[in-house]
Tab-separated table of C-alpha atoms and ligand atoms in Angstrom:
chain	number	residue	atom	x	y	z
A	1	UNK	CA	105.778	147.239	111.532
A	2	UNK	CA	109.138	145.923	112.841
A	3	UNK	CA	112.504	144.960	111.364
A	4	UNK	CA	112.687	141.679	110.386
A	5	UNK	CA	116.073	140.436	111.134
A	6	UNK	CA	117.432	138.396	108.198
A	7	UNK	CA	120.040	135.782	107.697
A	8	UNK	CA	123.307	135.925	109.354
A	9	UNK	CA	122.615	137.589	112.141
A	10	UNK	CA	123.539	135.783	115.368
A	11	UNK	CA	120.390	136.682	117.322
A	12	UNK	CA	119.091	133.921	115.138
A	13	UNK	CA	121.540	131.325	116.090
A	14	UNK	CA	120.780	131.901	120.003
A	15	UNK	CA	118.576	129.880	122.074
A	16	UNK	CA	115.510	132.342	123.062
A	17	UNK	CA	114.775	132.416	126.818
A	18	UNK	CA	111.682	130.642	128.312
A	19	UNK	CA	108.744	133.984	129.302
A	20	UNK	CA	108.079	133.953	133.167
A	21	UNK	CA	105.283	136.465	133.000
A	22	UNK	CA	103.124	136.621	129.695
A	23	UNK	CA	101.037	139.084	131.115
A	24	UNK	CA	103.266	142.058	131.727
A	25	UNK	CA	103.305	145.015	129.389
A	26	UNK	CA	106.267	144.948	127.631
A	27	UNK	CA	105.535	141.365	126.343
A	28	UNK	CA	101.717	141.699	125.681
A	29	UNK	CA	102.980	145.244	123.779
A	30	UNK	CA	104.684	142.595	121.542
A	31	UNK	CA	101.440	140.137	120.607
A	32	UNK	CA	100.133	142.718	118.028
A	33	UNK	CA	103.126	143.647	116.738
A	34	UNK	CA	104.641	141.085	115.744
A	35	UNK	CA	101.262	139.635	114.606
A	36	UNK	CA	101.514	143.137	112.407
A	37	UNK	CA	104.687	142.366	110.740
A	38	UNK	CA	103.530	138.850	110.191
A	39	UNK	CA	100.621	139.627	108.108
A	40	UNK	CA	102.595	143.066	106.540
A	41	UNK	CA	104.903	140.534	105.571
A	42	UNK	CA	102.988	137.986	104.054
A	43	UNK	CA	104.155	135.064	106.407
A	44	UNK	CA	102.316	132.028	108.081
A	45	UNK	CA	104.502	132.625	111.296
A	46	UNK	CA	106.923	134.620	113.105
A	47	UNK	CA	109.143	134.042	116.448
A	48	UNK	CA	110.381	136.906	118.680
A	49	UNK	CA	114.483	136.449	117.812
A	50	UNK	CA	113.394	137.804	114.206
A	51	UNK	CA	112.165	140.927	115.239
A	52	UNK	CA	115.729	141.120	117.498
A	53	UNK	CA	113.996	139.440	121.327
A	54	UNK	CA	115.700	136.350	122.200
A	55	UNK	CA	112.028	134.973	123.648
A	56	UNK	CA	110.323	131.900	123.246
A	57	UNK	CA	107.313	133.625	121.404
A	58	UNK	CA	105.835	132.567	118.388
A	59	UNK	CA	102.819	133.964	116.320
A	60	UNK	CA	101.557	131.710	113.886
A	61	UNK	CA	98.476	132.731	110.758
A	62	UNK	CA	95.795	129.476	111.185
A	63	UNK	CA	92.806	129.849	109.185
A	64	UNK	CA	92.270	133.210	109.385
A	65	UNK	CA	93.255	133.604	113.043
A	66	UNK	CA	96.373	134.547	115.286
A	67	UNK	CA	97.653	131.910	117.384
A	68	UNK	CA	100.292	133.420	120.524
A	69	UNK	CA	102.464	130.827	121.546
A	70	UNK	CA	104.943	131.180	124.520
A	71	UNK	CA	107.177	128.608	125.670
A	72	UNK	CA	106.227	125.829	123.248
A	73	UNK	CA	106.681	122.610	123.964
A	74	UNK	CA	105.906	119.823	121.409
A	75	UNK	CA	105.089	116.867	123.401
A	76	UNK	CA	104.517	114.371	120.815
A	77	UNK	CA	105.530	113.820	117.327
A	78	UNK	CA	103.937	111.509	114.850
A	79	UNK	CA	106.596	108.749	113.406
A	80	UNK	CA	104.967	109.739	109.777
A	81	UNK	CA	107.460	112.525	108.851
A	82	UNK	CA	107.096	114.319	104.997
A	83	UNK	CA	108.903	116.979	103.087
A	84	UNK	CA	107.251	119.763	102.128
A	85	UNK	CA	108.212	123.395	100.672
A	86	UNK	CA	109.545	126.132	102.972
A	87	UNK	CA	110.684	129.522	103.034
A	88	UNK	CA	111.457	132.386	105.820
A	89	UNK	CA	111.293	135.946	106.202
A	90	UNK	CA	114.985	136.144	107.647
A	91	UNK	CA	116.293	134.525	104.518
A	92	UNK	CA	114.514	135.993	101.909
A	93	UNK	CA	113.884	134.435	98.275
A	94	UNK	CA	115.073	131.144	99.797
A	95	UNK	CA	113.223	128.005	99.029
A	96	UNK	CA	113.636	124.140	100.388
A	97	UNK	CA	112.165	120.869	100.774
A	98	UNK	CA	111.904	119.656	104.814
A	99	UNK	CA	110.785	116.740	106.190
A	100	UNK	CA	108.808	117.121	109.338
A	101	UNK	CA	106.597	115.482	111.545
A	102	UNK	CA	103.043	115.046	109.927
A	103	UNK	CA	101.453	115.313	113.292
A	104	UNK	CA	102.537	117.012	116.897
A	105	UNK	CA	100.926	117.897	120.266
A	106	UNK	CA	101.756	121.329	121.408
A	107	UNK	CA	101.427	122.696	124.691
A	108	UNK	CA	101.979	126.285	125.371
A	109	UNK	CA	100.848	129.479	127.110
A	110	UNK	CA	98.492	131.893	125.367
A	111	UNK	CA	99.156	135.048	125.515
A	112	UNK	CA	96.100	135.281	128.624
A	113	UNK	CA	98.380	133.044	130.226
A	114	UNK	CA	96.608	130.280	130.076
A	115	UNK	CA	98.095	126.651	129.687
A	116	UNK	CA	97.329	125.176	125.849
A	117	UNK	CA	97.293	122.178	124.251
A	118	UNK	CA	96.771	121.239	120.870
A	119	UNK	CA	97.387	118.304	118.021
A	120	UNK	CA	98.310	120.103	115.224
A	121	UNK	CA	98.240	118.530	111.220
A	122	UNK	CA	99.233	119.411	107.868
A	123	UNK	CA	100.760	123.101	107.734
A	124	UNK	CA	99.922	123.950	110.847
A	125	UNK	CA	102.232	120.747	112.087
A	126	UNK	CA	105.009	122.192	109.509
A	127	UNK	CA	105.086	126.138	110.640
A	128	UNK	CA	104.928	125.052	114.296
A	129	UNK	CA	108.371	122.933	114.297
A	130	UNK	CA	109.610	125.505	111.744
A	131	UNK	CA	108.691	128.563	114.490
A	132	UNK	CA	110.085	126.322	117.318
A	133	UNK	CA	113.538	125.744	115.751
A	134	UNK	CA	114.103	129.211	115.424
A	135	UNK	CA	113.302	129.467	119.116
A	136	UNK	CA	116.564	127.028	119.296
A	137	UNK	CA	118.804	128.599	116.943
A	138	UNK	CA	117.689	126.636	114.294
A	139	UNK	CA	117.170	127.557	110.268
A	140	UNK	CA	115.070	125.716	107.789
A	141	UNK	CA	118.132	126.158	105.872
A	142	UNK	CA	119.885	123.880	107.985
A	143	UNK	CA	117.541	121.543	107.166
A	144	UNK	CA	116.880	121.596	103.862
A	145	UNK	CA	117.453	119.667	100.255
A	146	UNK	CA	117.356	121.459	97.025
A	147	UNK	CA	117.896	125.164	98.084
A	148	UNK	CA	116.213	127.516	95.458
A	149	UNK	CA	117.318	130.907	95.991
A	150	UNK	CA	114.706	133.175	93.624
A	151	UNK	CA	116.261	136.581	93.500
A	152	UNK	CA	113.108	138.934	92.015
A	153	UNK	CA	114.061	140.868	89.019
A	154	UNK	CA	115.030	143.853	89.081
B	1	NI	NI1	111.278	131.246	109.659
């Protein structure tokens, strides 16, 4: 499993480079990997700057499968936006209400390399903006009303 890097590390505030090749070893070496710490860690999604690569990879937990993302680009958004509860694995115990689009359209490259699209609903819409804004620097905390920060007892 890999070290999730948490909250406020800069590697998280940088904009993640686009992937030229999916295919080469070092990046399909990643796929299960980070799809390992995702599920170790009990989250819906993780992108590549939390394990420490500034690359615009995202794995994302949908029904019971993996989706690989690279390069995601949302190309539409639904006007319908609502909030909805959110937490993160690089800012642990941490809690919010976001609004987000109810709907997008995401194209991307699978991790065959293969162009992607799909219209994405519900919590799948909500992890999918939340994975892309880390891909842009970007923190659900930054986002967020009513912060909840649940420290577990020790
Ligand atoms: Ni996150």
């Amino acid at each position: 499993m890999l070290n999730i890097i948490k909250h406020p590390n800069e590697i998280l505030r940088q904009k993640a480079l686009p992937v030229a090749n999916v295919l080469i070893p070092e990046i399909q070496k990643l796929i299960p990997e980070m799809i390992e710490t995702m599920v170790k860690s009990d989250g819906v999604g993780l992108a590549a700057p939390q394990i420490g690569q500034s690359i615009r990879l995202v794995v994302i937990r949908h029904r019971d499968s993996d989706l690989v993302i690279f390069n995601p680009e949302i190309l539409k958004k639904s006007l319908l936006k609502e909030w909805g509860e959110e937490g993160c694995l690089s800012v642990p115990f941490t809690f919010g209400q976001v609004k987000r689009h109810k709907n997008v359209t995401l194209q991307y490259i699978d991790q065959n390399g293969k162009t992607t699209k799909i219209v994405a609903r519900g919590l799948l819409a909500r992890v999918i903006q939340h994975e892309v804004d880390h891909l842009n620097g970007v923190l659900f905390i930054d986002k967020a009303k009513k912060i909840e920060v649940i420290e577990p007892a020790n």
